[in-house]
XYZ file of C-alpha atoms in Angstrom:
116
model
C 22.748 83.185 18.798
C 23.430 79.680 17.481
C 24.819 77.178 19.987
C 28.276 75.785 19.156
C 26.931 72.220 18.862
C 24.339 73.301 16.284
C 26.965 75.248 14.341
C 29.292 72.219 14.295
C 26.438 70.016 13.088
C 25.623 72.472 10.289
C 29.262 72.451 9.201
C 29.186 68.636 9.170
C 26.025 68.670 7.047
C 27.554 71.092 4.544
C 30.694 68.957 4.233
C 28.572 65.829 3.830
C 26.525 67.516 1.088
C 29.745 68.541 -0.691
C 31.008 64.952 -0.524
C 27.713 63.651 -1.911
C 27.801 66.158 -4.776
C 31.400 65.246 -5.586
C 30.476 61.550 -5.627
C 27.503 62.237 -7.911
C 29.727 64.202 -10.281
C 32.233 61.347 -10.378
C 29.490 58.786 -11.053
C 28.184 60.922 -13.925
C 31.682 61.137 -15.415
C 32.119 57.370 -15.084
C 28.730 56.765 -16.722
C 29.835 59.010 -19.596
C 33.012 56.939 -19.985
C 35.369 59.549 -18.580
C 38.213 58.462 -16.395
C 37.985 54.756 -17.099
C 39.816 52.313 -19.297
C 39.692 48.545 -19.632
C 41.911 46.713 -17.176
C 43.526 44.869 -20.092
C 44.747 48.182 -21.519
C 46.075 49.284 -18.161
C 47.875 45.948 -17.771
C 49.551 46.378 -21.167
C 50.688 49.864 -20.169
C 51.957 48.917 -16.723
C 53.200 45.354 -17.162
C 54.317 45.361 -20.800
C 55.442 49.012 -20.654
C 53.594 49.911 -23.845
C 52.587 53.449 -24.633
C 48.882 54.129 -24.336
C 48.302 54.105 -28.105
C 50.171 50.820 -28.554
C 48.242 49.273 -25.662
C 44.866 50.336 -27.079
C 45.893 49.086 -30.542
C 46.823 45.678 -29.157
C 43.644 45.606 -27.075
C 41.583 46.239 -30.224
C 43.495 43.506 -32.066
C 44.849 45.828 -34.741
C 48.213 45.811 -36.440
C 50.098 49.044 -36.926
C 49.364 48.776 -40.644
C 45.616 48.429 -40.049
C 45.527 51.353 -37.627
C 47.618 53.467 -39.997
C 45.165 52.763 -42.832
C 42.204 53.586 -40.586
C 43.719 56.917 -39.567
C 45.239 57.931 -42.891
C 48.804 58.162 -41.638
C 51.816 56.104 -42.606
C 52.803 53.063 -40.589
C 56.244 54.617 -40.090
C 54.709 57.749 -38.534
C 52.334 55.680 -36.384
C 55.306 53.632 -35.193
C 57.078 56.834 -34.145
C 53.971 58.064 -32.312
C 53.625 54.725 -30.510
C 57.297 54.785 -29.550
C 56.973 58.286 -28.148
C 59.313 59.720 -30.788
C 56.514 61.776 -32.313
C 53.261 63.227 -31.104
C 51.139 63.828 -34.173
C 48.784 66.707 -34.740
C 45.652 67.093 -32.640
C 43.658 66.039 -35.733
C 45.776 62.892 -36.093
C 45.392 62.028 -32.405
C 41.618 62.442 -32.698
C 41.652 60.120 -35.727
C 43.646 57.545 -33.762
C 41.238 57.799 -30.830
C 38.268 57.356 -33.157
C 39.840 54.360 -34.924
C 40.596 52.733 -31.571
C 37.179 53.666 -30.141
C 39.023 55.109 -27.163
C 38.659 58.435 -25.372
C 41.311 60.932 -26.431
C 42.507 61.477 -22.858
C 43.175 57.725 -22.527
C 45.738 57.857 -25.335
C 47.886 60.431 -23.612
C 51.015 59.357 -21.802
C 52.342 61.490 -18.941
C 54.855 63.372 -21.097
C 52.314 63.838 -23.887
C 49.805 65.410 -21.527
C 52.331 67.980 -20.394
C 53.222 69.044 -23.925
C 49.788 68.769 -25.536
């Protein structure tokens, strides 16, 4: 029979191993660029109340017209997407992410994520 102290120590070791594995997984995701965005983009979203796409566009120094040309959509439609009045197709959102060199998840606003 295993003494209670030894059992408690084993439980602690298992929990510690789980924490270490979770930390390693998070570090791998960060190294792959998941879950991070430049602080300048975050500042534009939080302080200037821009949508994520508008913030990334400003961060990349692009006009709406330039981003629209790069993605193949009209500036009017891009303006609606940036304003939250339109979502765009998954293909369009991938094109926007590629043109902005941004991860697709980073372009999603809270409401967009729920409906996507």
